[in-house]
Amino acid sequence: LVARMRNARPKTIVIVTADHGEEFGDHGGRYHGTTVYDEQVRVPLVISAPGLLSPARVKAPVSLIDLLPTILTGLDIPLSPRLRGRDLGPLMVGQTEGRAPFAFAETDEQTLLAEGDDRLICLRRIGACQLYDLISDPQQQVSIANKQSAKVDAMRARLRTFTASHGRFETHGSSRWPPALRRGIAGDGEAAADVAPLLDDASVNIRRKAAEVLFDLARPDTAIYLRRALSRDEDVVVKRFAALALTRLGQGAPLTFDLLDSEERRWRRLAALALAEVDDDRGDEIIADWLGTTCPGEDSPRSVAVGFTRARAIVAAAGRLKSRRAVPTLVQCLADVRLRPFAARALAMIGDNRARGPLLKAWMNERYFDARVTLANALIALGAGREMRPGLLRFLGTPDPLPDGLLLASKLDILPLLGGPRPRDAVRLRRFARDGIAISVTVPDGDSSLGLRALVLARSDSEGGGTLRVGLSSSPVASGKLEPVPEATPELDPARTVTLAIEGDGKLHQVAATLPDLISDTVKPGDTATFIVYATQDITLEIFVVLPLADELPPPPPKPWAAASSAPAMAAP
C-alpha cells in the first residue's frame, strides 16, 4: 500500500499508529478499555517522511490527540485555540526545550499521567494513586508511591490541572463551571474537597451544580459542608441534593423520605437510589421501575439515556435490596454487554430461580472472558448444577481456558463428567502423584480433530516452583489392575508426555497444556484411557482432567440492516 502510494506521490508521509493495546491477564483482566496500564494504552507511533526526517527514536510519551495539531502545523494550517494536543514537530527533529512531554489517559475508574518513564495511575473516585517506574519495573507490578511521595504530589498536581481543563472550550454546559466542578463532573473524586466550598458560592447555579456533583461523588469528607447547606441554603434544589448526598453517605436526612413522594420523577428516583445504598427498601418499586428504562425490552425503547455509572448503581441497588420485582428487568440487562456482569451479580444476590435459565443462556453465549467467570459464579449461587457441564466443557477447552473452571466443576461435583477420575481414583491421585501414578479417565465427547488438553489444579511451596508430567506409559497399563498403592513408578513415554509448570508461591494454580499429537491420535473423545501423572516432590495436585480442545464461540450473525448494506466500510480519519 505504501509503495503504491509513494509511486504516485513520492513525498507521501506515512503515519502508523493504533487506538489501544490489549491485556491478557497482566493486571488480572482481559481486553482493553478497562485499565490505563501500559499493556492497554501504549501503542506504536511511526512517522515515515523520507527526505524530511532521519531515522530516530523518541522516548518521550505523547498522545494520539497530538497527531491532528502535528499534521495541521505541517500543512501550515492555523490551529484553533480550542484544539487539544500539541505539535510533535520539535520532538521529531530532536528539540526538547519547553514543556516536558506527557500523556494522559482515562477510563471510568482510572486516570493516567505518563511523564518520561514514570506512570502515575489514580483511582478516580477515591483518589488513591500508584507510581510505577518502567525502567526498574516494566510490568508495573510494584508501586513506588510511598518511596517517592514528593514526585507523586507533583504529578498529582499536574494531573489535576490537566483534568480541570476538560470542557474549558466547550460551548455547551461545562464551559461556565469553575475548574473544580469540571473535575467533579468528570468523576474525579479528589475534586470533592474543592467542590464542597462552592456550596457557599453567590451563584445559585454553581451551588446547585456543586450539590449535585457531591451527591454523585459521595465523599465522606464533604458531609460537614452538605449538612450546613441543608440547614442554611434557601434554594430547594441545593437542599434536596444535600439531603440525598448525606443519605448516600449513611448520615440520613428526613427530606430524603419526602422526596420519595415527589411529583417529579427525578427526585423520586434519586431518593430511592440513595436509600437503597443504605439498605432501606422503601424505594424498591421505584428502583425496579427505573431499571425498566435503563434496560428496556424490545417493545419498550429507552426513554431517557442513562449514563453507565448511574446504570451500574441502579443495577447494584436492585441487587442490594434483593428486589424480586426487579428480576425481569435485570434479566433484560443481561443483553447489555457492559452491564451484564453487574446484572449477573445482582441476580445472584436476589436468589430468584427465575434467573437461572436466562443466566445459563447468556453464559453459554458469552464471548467476553471476564464475564464468563462472573456469570458462572452467579449460576452456582442460584443452585445451578449439571446443566453447566456443556458450558464448562467448552470454556475449559477454548484457547484461553476459563479461570478457576476446575474449582467451579469441583463445586458442582461433575469432574468425572469433564474428563476427571472417579472420586476413589481422585483420592489416590492426590496421595500418590509425587510417586507417579496411573489414572483412568473417560475423555468427554468433542471434536476429535482439535486434539486434547490436560488441565490441573495444583500448588507448589518451592521457591522455584515445580512441574507435573502427564502422558501415556511406554508399556501398556491395564486399567483394571491399578493398585490401591503403586508398587513402582510407571514409565512415561517421552514422545507422549507433556510438562506443566506450577508457580512456587503456595497458591493453587489452574494450568493447561495441549497433549502431543501422538496422544490425540491414540486417545479419542469418548474413550476411556489410562494416563500417567508424575509430580515433583514440591507439588500438591488437587484436580486433573483430560478433555477435548474447543474452538472459541463463532461471531454473532450480522444484523439484517448490516447484511443488506452494500456501502463499503470506511475508516475514521
Coordinates of N, CA and C in Angstrom, one line a residue, residues 80-283:
S80 N -6.8 26.0 15.8 CA -7.9 26.6 16.6 C -7.4 26.6 18.1
P81 N -7.7 27.7 18.8 CA -7.4 27.7 20.2 C -8.1 26.7 21.0
R82 N -9.2 26.1 20.4 CA -10.0 25.1 21.2 C -9.4 23.7 20.9
L83 N -8.4 23.5 20.1 CA -7.8 22.2 19.8 C -6.9 21.7 20.9
R84 N -7.2 20.5 21.3 CA -6.3 19.8 22.3 C -5.2 19.2 21.6
G85 N -4.1 18.9 22.4 CA -2.9 18.3 21.8 C -1.9 19.3 21.4
R86 N -0.7 18.8 21.0 CA 0.4 19.7 20.7 C 1.1 19.2 19.5
D87 N 1.8 20.1 18.8 CA 2.6 19.8 17.6 C 3.9 19.0 18.0
L88 N 4.0 17.8 17.4 CA 5.2 17.0 17.8 C 6.4 17.3 16.9
G89 N 6.3 18.3 16.0 CA 7.4 18.6 15.1 C 8.7 18.8 15.8
P90 N 8.8 19.6 16.9 CA 10.1 19.8 17.6 C 10.7 18.5 18.1
L91 N 9.8 17.6 18.6 CA 10.3 16.4 19.2 C 10.9 15.5 18.0
M92 N 10.3 15.6 16.9 CA 10.7 14.7 15.7 C 12.1 15.2 15.2
V93 N 12.5 16.4 15.4 CA 13.8 16.9 15.0 C 14.8 17.1 16.1
G94 N 14.4 16.5 17.3 CA 15.4 16.5 18.4 C 15.4 17.6 19.3
Q95 N 14.4 18.5 19.2 CA 14.3 19.7 20.1 C 13.5 19.3 21.3
T96 N 14.0 19.5 22.5 CA 13.4 19.1 23.7 C 13.1 20.3 24.7
E97 N 13.3 21.5 24.2 CA 13.1 22.6 25.1 C 11.6 22.9 25.2
G98 N 11.2 23.6 26.3 CA 9.8 23.9 26.5 C 9.2 22.9 27.5
R99 N 7.9 22.8 27.4 CA 7.1 21.9 28.3 C 7.5 20.5 28.1
A100 N 7.7 19.8 29.2 CA 8.1 18.4 29.1 C 6.9 17.6 28.6
P101 N 7.2 16.7 27.6 CA 6.1 15.9 27.0 C 5.4 15.0 28.1
F102 N 4.1 14.8 27.9 CA 3.4 13.9 28.8 C 2.3 13.3 28.0
A103 N 1.7 12.2 28.6 CA 0.5 11.6 28.0 C -0.5 11.4 29.1
F104 N -1.8 11.5 28.7 CA -2.9 11.3 29.6 C -3.9 10.3 29.1
A105 N -4.4 9.5 29.9 CA -5.5 8.5 29.5 C -6.4 8.3 30.7
E106 N -7.6 7.9 30.4 CA -8.6 7.6 31.5 C -9.6 6.6 31.1
T107 N -10.2 5.9 32.1 CA -11.3 5.0 31.9 C -12.4 5.5 32.9
D108 N -13.4 4.7 33.0 CA -14.4 5.1 34.0 C -13.9 5.1 35.4
E109 N -12.8 4.3 35.7 CA -12.3 4.1 37.0 C -11.0 4.7 37.3
Q110 N -10.2 4.9 36.3 CA -8.8 5.3 36.5 C -8.3 6.4 35.6
T111 N -7.3 7.1 36.0 CA -6.6 8.1 35.2 C -5.1 7.8 35.2
L112 N -4.5 8.2 34.1 CA -3.0 8.0 33.9 C -2.4 9.3 33.6
L113 N -1.2 9.6 34.2 CA -0.3 10.7 33.7 C 1.0 10.0 33.5
A114 N 1.5 10.0 32.2 CA 2.8 9.4 31.9 C 3.8 10.5 31.6
E115 N 4.9 10.5 32.3 CA 6.0 11.5 32.1 C 7.3 10.7 32.1
G116 N 8.0 10.8 30.9 CA 9.2 10.0 30.8 C 8.9 8.5 31.1
D117 N 9.6 7.9 32.0 CA 9.4 6.5 32.4 C 8.5 6.4 33.6
D118 N 7.9 7.5 34.1 CA 7.1 7.4 35.2 C 5.6 7.2 34.8
R119 N 4.8 6.4 35.5 CA 3.4 6.2 35.3 C 2.7 6.4 36.6
L120 N 1.9 7.5 36.7 CA 1.0 7.7 37.8 C -0.4 7.3 37.5
I121 N -0.9 6.3 38.2 CA -2.2 5.8 37.9 C -3.1 6.0 39.2
C122 N -4.2 6.7 39.0 CA -5.0 7.0 40.1 C -6.5 6.5 40.0
L123 N -7.0 6.0 41.1 CA -8.5 5.6 41.1 C -9.3 6.9 41.2
R124 N -10.2 7.1 40.2 CA -10.8 8.4 40.1 C -11.7 8.7 41.3
R125 N -12.5 7.8 41.8 CA -13.4 8.1 42.8 C -12.8 8.3 44.2
I126 N -11.8 7.5 44.5 CA -11.2 7.6 45.9 C -9.9 8.4 45.9
G127 N -9.3 8.6 44.7 CA -8.1 9.4 44.6 C -6.8 8.7 45.0
A128 N -6.9 7.4 45.3 CA -5.6 6.7 45.6 C -4.8 6.5 44.3
C129 N -3.5 6.8 44.5 CA -2.6 6.8 43.3 C -1.4 5.8 43.5
Q130 N -1.0 5.2 42.4 CA 0.2 4.4 42.5 C 1.2 4.9 41.4
L131 N 2.5 4.8 41.7 CA 3.5 5.3 40.8 C 4.4 4.1 40.4
Y132 N 4.7 4.0 39.1 CA 5.5 3.0 38.6 C 6.6 3.5 37.8
D133 N 7.8 2.9 37.9 CA 9.0 3.3 37.1 C 9.2 2.2 36.1
L134 N 9.0 2.5 34.8 CA 9.1 1.5 33.8 C 10.6 1.0 33.6
I135 N 11.6 1.7 34.1 CA 12.9 1.2 33.9 C 13.2 0.0 34.9
S136 N 12.8 0.2 36.1 CA 13.0 -0.9 37.1 C 11.9 -1.9 37.2
D137 N 10.7 -1.5 36.7 CA 9.5 -2.3 36.8 C 8.6 -2.2 35.5
P138 N 9.1 -2.7 34.4 CA 8.4 -2.6 33.2 C 7.0 -3.2 33.1
Q139 N 6.7 -4.2 34.0 CA 5.4 -4.8 34.0 C 4.5 -4.1 35.0
Q140 N 4.9 -3.0 35.6 CA 4.1 -2.2 36.6 C 3.4 -3.1 37.6
Q141 N 4.3 -3.7 38.4 CA 3.8 -4.6 39.4 C 4.0 -4.1 40.8
V142 N 5.0 -3.2 41.0 CA 5.4 -2.8 42.4 C 5.4 -1.2 42.4
S143 N 4.4 -0.7 43.1 CA 4.3 0.8 43.2 C 5.4 1.4 44.1
I144 N 6.0 2.5 43.7 CA 7.0 3.2 44.5 C 6.4 4.5 45.0
A145 N 5.1 4.6 45.1 CA 4.5 5.8 45.6 C 4.9 6.2 47.0
N146 N 5.0 5.2 47.8 CA 5.4 5.5 49.2 C 6.9 6.0 49.3
K147 N 7.7 5.6 48.4 CA 9.1 6.0 48.4 C 9.3 7.3 47.7
Q148 N 8.4 7.7 46.8 CA 8.6 8.9 46.0 C 7.4 9.9 46.2
S149 N 7.1 10.2 47.5 CA 5.9 11.0 47.8 C 5.9 12.4 47.2
A150 N 7.1 13.0 47.1 CA 7.2 14.3 46.5 C 6.9 14.3 45.0
K151 N 7.4 13.3 44.4 CA 7.1 13.1 42.9 C 5.6 12.9 42.7
V152 N 5.0 12.0 43.6 CA 3.6 11.7 43.4 C 2.8 13.0 43.6
D153 N 3.1 13.8 44.6 CA 2.4 15.0 44.9 C 2.5 16.0 43.7
A154 N 3.7 16.1 43.1 CA 3.9 17.0 41.9 C 3.1 16.5 40.7
M155 N 3.1 15.2 40.5 CA 2.4 14.7 39.3 C 0.9 14.7 39.5
R156 N 0.5 14.5 40.8 CA -1.0 14.7 41.0 C -1.5 16.1 40.8
A157 N -0.6 17.1 41.1 CA -1.0 18.5 40.9 C -1.1 18.7 39.4
R158 N -0.2 18.2 38.6 CA -0.2 18.4 37.2 C -1.4 17.6 36.6
L159 N -1.7 16.5 37.1 CA -2.9 15.8 36.7 C -4.2 16.5 37.0
R160 N -4.3 17.1 38.2 CA -5.5 17.9 38.5 C -5.6 19.1 37.6
T161 N -4.5 19.8 37.3 CA -4.6 20.9 36.4 C -5.0 20.5 35.0
F162 N -4.6 19.4 34.5 CA -4.9 18.9 33.2 C -6.4 18.5 33.1
T163 N -6.9 17.7 34.1 CA -8.3 17.3 34.1 C -9.2 18.5 34.3
A164 N -8.8 19.5 35.0 CA -9.6 20.7 35.2 C -9.8 21.4 33.9
S165 N -8.9 21.2 32.9 CA -9.0 21.9 31.7 C -10.1 21.3 30.7
H166 N -10.5 20.0 31.1 CA -11.5 19.4 30.3 C -12.8 20.2 30.2
G167 N -13.3 20.4 29.0 CA -14.5 21.2 28.8 C -14.3 22.7 28.9
R168 N -13.1 23.2 29.0 CA -12.9 24.6 29.1 C -13.4 25.3 27.8
F169 N -13.2 24.7 26.7 CA -13.6 25.3 25.4 C -14.9 24.8 24.9
E170 N -15.6 24.0 25.6 CA -16.9 23.5 25.2 C -17.9 24.6 25.2
T171 N -18.8 24.6 24.2 CA -19.9 25.6 24.1 C -21.2 25.2 24.8
H172 N -21.2 24.0 25.3 CA -22.5 23.6 26.0 C -22.2 23.1 27.4
G173 N -22.7 23.8 28.3 CA -22.7 23.3 29.7 C -21.5 23.6 30.5
S174 N -20.5 22.7 30.3 CA -19.4 22.7 31.3 C -18.4 23.9 31.2
S175 N -18.5 24.6 30.1 CA -17.5 25.7 30.0 C -17.7 26.8 31.0
R176 N -18.9 26.9 31.6 CA -19.2 28.0 32.5 C -18.8 27.6 34.0
W177 N -18.5 26.3 34.2 CA -18.2 25.9 35.6 C -16.8 26.2 36.0
P178 N -16.5 26.4 37.2 CA -15.1 26.5 37.7 C -14.4 25.2 37.5
P179 N -13.0 25.3 37.5 CA -12.2 24.1 37.3 C -12.6 22.9 38.2
A180 N -12.8 23.2 39.5 CA -13.1 22.1 40.4 C -14.4 21.4 40.0
L181 N -15.4 22.1 39.6 CA -16.6 21.5 39.2 C -16.4 20.7 37.9
R182 N -15.6 21.2 37.0 CA -15.4 20.4 35.8 C -14.7 19.1 36.1
R183 N -13.8 19.1 37.1 CA -13.1 17.9 37.5 C -14.1 16.9 38.2
G184 N -15.0 17.5 39.0 CA -16.0 16.7 39.7 C -17.0 16.1 38.7
I185 N -17.4 16.8 37.7 CA -18.3 16.3 36.7 C -17.7 15.2 35.9
A186 N -16.4 15.2 35.7 CA -15.7 14.2 35.0 C -15.4 12.9 35.9
G187 N -15.9 13.0 37.2 CA -15.7 11.8 38.1 C -14.5 11.8 38.9
D188 N -13.8 12.9 39.0 CA -12.6 12.9 39.9 C -13.0 13.1 41.3
G189 N -12.8 12.0 42.1 CA -13.2 12.0 43.5 C -12.4 13.0 44.3
E190 N -11.2 13.3 44.0 CA -10.4 14.2 44.7 C -10.9 15.6 44.6
A191 N -11.7 15.9 43.5 CA -12.2 17.2 43.3 C -13.2 17.6 44.4
A192 N -13.8 16.6 45.1 CA -14.8 16.9 46.1 C -14.4 17.9 47.1
A193 N -13.1 17.8 47.6 CA -12.7 18.8 48.6 C -12.7 20.2 48.1
D194 N -12.5 20.4 46.8 CA -12.6 21.7 46.2 C -14.0 22.1 45.8
V195 N -14.8 21.1 45.5 CA -16.2 21.4 45.1 C -17.0 21.8 46.4
A196 N -16.8 21.2 47.5 CA -17.6 21.4 48.7 C -17.7 22.9 49.1
P197 N -16.6 23.7 49.1 CA -16.7 25.1 49.4 C -17.6 25.9 48.4
L198 N -17.8 25.4 47.2 CA -18.7 26.1 46.3 C -20.1 26.1 46.7
L199 N -20.5 25.3 47.7 CA -21.8 25.3 48.3 C -22.1 26.7 48.9
D200 N -21.1 27.5 49.1 CA -21.3 28.9 49.7 C -21.2 29.9 48.6
D201 N -21.1 29.5 47.3 CA -20.9 30.5 46.2 C -22.2 31.4 46.1
A202 N -22.0 32.6 45.6 CA -23.1 33.5 45.5 C -24.0 33.1 44.4
S203 N -23.5 32.4 43.4 CA -24.4 32.0 42.3 C -25.2 30.7 42.7
V204 N -26.5 30.8 42.5 CA -27.3 29.6 42.9 C -27.1 28.5 41.9
N205 N -26.7 28.8 40.6 CA -26.5 27.7 39.7 C -25.2 26.9 40.0
I206 N -24.2 27.6 40.5 CA -23.0 27.0 40.9 C -23.3 26.1 42.2
R207 N -24.0 26.7 43.1 CA -24.4 25.9 44.4 C -25.2 24.6 44.0
R208 N -26.1 24.8 43.1 CA -26.9 23.6 42.7 C -26.0 22.5 42.0
K209 N -25.1 23.0 41.1 CA -24.2 22.0 40.5 C -23.3 21.4 41.5
A210 N -22.8 22.2 42.4 CA -21.9 21.6 43.4 C -22.6 20.6 44.2
A211 N -23.8 20.8 44.6 CA -24.5 19.9 45.4 C -24.8 18.6 44.6
E212 N -25.1 18.7 43.4 CA -25.3 17.5 42.5 C -24.1 16.7 42.4
V213 N -22.9 17.4 42.1 CA -21.7 16.7 42.0 C -21.3 16.0 43.3
L214 N -21.5 16.6 44.4 CA -21.2 16.0 45.7 C -22.1 14.8 45.9
F215 N -23.3 14.8 45.4 CA -24.2 13.6 45.5 C -23.6 12.5 44.7
D216 N -23.1 12.8 43.5 CA -22.5 11.8 42.6 C -21.2 11.2 43.2
L217 N -20.4 12.1 43.7 CA -19.0 11.6 44.2 C -19.1 10.9 45.6
A218 N -20.1 11.3 46.4 CA -20.4 10.6 47.7 C -19.1 10.4 48.5
R219 N -18.4 11.5 48.8 CA -17.2 11.5 49.6 C -17.5 11.9 51.1
P220 N -17.1 11.1 52.1 CA -17.5 11.4 53.5 C -16.9 12.7 54.0
D221 N -15.8 13.1 53.4 CA -15.2 14.4 53.9 C -15.9 15.6 53.6
T222 N -17.0 15.5 52.8 CA -17.8 16.6 52.4 C -19.1 16.8 53.2
A223 N -19.3 15.9 54.2 CA -20.5 15.8 54.9 C -20.8 17.1 55.7
I224 N -19.8 17.7 56.3 CA -20.0 18.9 57.1 C -20.5 20.1 56.2
Y225 N -20.0 20.2 55.0 CA -20.5 21.2 54.0 C -21.9 20.9 53.6
L226 N -22.2 19.6 53.4 CA -23.6 19.3 53.0 C -24.6 19.5 54.1
R227 N -24.2 19.2 55.3 CA -25.1 19.5 56.5 C -25.4 20.9 56.6
R228 N -24.4 21.8 56.4 CA -24.5 23.2 56.5 C -25.4 23.8 55.4
A229 N -25.2 23.2 54.2 CA -26.1 23.7 53.1 C -27.5 23.3 53.3
L230 N -27.7 22.1 53.8 CA -29.1 21.6 54.1 C -29.8 22.5 55.1
S231 N -29.1 23.0 56.1 CA -29.7 23.8 57.1 C -29.8 25.3 56.8
R232 N -28.9 25.8 55.9 CA -28.9 27.2 55.7 C -29.3 27.7 54.3
D233 N -29.1 26.9 53.3 CA -29.4 27.3 51.9 C -30.9 27.5 51.7
E234 N -31.3 28.5 51.0 CA -32.7 28.8 50.8 C -33.2 28.2 49.5
D235 N -32.3 27.7 48.6 CA -32.7 27.1 47.4 C -33.1 25.6 47.6
V236 N -34.3 25.3 47.1 CA -34.8 23.9 47.3 C -34.0 22.9 46.6
V237 N -33.4 23.2 45.4 CA -32.6 22.2 44.7 C -31.3 21.8 45.5
V238 N -30.7 22.9 46.0 CA -29.5 22.7 46.8 C -29.8 21.8 48.0
K239 N -30.9 22.1 48.7 CA -31.3 21.4 49.9 C -31.5 19.9 49.6
R240 N -32.2 19.7 48.4 CA -32.6 18.3 48.1 C -31.3 17.5 47.8
F241 N -30.4 18.0 47.0 CA -29.2 17.3 46.7 C -28.3 17.1 47.9
A242 N -28.3 18.1 48.8 CA -27.6 17.9 50.1 C -28.1 16.8 50.9
A243 N -29.5 16.7 51.0 CA -30.1 15.7 51.8 C -29.8 14.3 51.1
L244 N -29.9 14.2 49.8 CA -29.7 12.9 49.2 C -28.2 12.5 49.3
A245 N -27.3 13.5 49.2 CA -25.9 13.1 49.4 C -25.6 12.6 50.8
L246 N -26.2 13.3 51.8 CA -26.0 12.8 53.2 C -26.6 11.4 53.4
T247 N -27.7 11.2 52.8 CA -28.3 9.9 52.9 C -27.4 8.8 52.3
R248 N -26.9 9.1 51.1 CA -26.0 8.2 50.5 C -24.7 7.9 51.3
L249 N -24.3 8.9 52.1 CA -23.2 8.7 53.0 C -23.5 8.0 54.3
G250 N -24.8 7.6 54.4 CA -25.2 7.0 55.7 C -25.5 7.9 56.8
Q251 N -25.6 9.2 56.6 CA -25.8 10.1 57.7 C -27.3 10.6 57.7
G252 N -28.1 10.2 56.8 CA -29.5 10.4 56.8 C -29.9 11.9 56.8
A253 N -31.2 12.1 56.3 CA -31.8 13.4 56.2 C -33.3 13.2 55.9
P254 N -34.2 13.6 56.8 CA -35.6 13.4 56.7 C -36.2 13.8 55.3
L255 N -35.6 14.8 54.7 CA -36.1 15.3 53.4 C -36.0 14.2 52.4
T256 N -35.1 13.3 52.5 CA -35.0 12.2 51.5 C -36.3 11.4 51.4
F257 N -36.9 11.1 52.6 CA -38.1 10.4 52.6 C -39.2 11.1 52.0
D258 N -39.3 12.5 52.1 CA -40.3 13.3 51.5 C -40.1 13.2 50.0
L259 N -38.9 13.1 49.5 CA -38.7 13.1 48.1 C -39.2 11.8 47.4
L260 N -39.3 10.8 48.2 CA -39.9 9.6 47.6 C -41.3 9.8 47.1
D261 N -42.0 10.8 47.6 CA -43.4 11.1 47.2 C -43.4 12.4 46.3
S262 N -42.3 12.8 45.8 CA -42.2 14.0 45.0 C -43.0 13.8 43.7
E263 N -43.6 14.9 43.2 CA -44.3 14.9 41.9 C -43.3 14.7 40.8
E264 N -42.0 15.0 41.0 CA -41.1 14.9 39.9 C -40.3 13.6 40.0
R265 N -40.4 12.8 38.9 CA -39.8 11.5 38.8 C -38.3 11.5 39.2
R266 N -37.6 12.6 38.8 CA -36.2 12.6 39.0 C -35.9 12.5 40.5
W267 N -36.6 13.3 41.3 CA -36.3 13.3 42.7 C -36.7 11.9 43.4
R268 N -37.8 11.4 42.9 CA -38.2 10.1 43.5 C -37.1 9.0 43.2
R269 N -36.6 9.0 42.0 CA -35.6 8.0 41.7 C -34.3 8.2 42.5
L270 N -33.8 9.4 42.6 CA -32.6 9.7 43.3 C -32.7 9.4 44.8
A271 N -33.9 9.7 45.3 CA -34.2 9.3 46.7 C -34.2 7.8 46.9
A272 N -34.8 7.1 46.0 CA -34.9 5.6 46.1 C -33.5 5.0 46.0
L273 N -32.6 5.6 45.1 CA -31.3 5.1 45.0 C -30.4 5.4 46.2
A274 N -30.5 6.6 46.8 CA -29.8 6.9 48.0 C -30.2 6.0 49.2
L275 N -31.5 5.7 49.3 CA -32.0 4.9 50.4 C -31.5 3.4 50.2
A276 N -31.6 3.0 48.9 CA -31.2 1.6 48.6 C -29.7 1.4 49.0
E277 N -28.9 2.4 48.8 CA -27.5 2.2 49.1 C -27.2 2.1 50.6
V278 N -28.2 2.4 51.4 CA -28.0 2.3 52.9 C -29.0 1.2 53.4
D279 N -29.4 0.3 52.4 CA -30.3 -0.9 52.7 C -31.7 -0.5 53.2
D280 N -32.2 0.6 52.8 CA -33.6 1.0 53.1 C -34.4 0.7 51.8
D281 N -35.4 -0.2 51.9 CA -36.1 -0.7 50.7 C -37.4 0.1 50.4
R282 N -37.6 1.2 51.0 CA -38.8 2.0 50.8 C -38.9 2.4 49.3
G283 N -37.9 2.5 48.6 CA -37.9 2.9 47.2 C -37.8 1.7 46.3

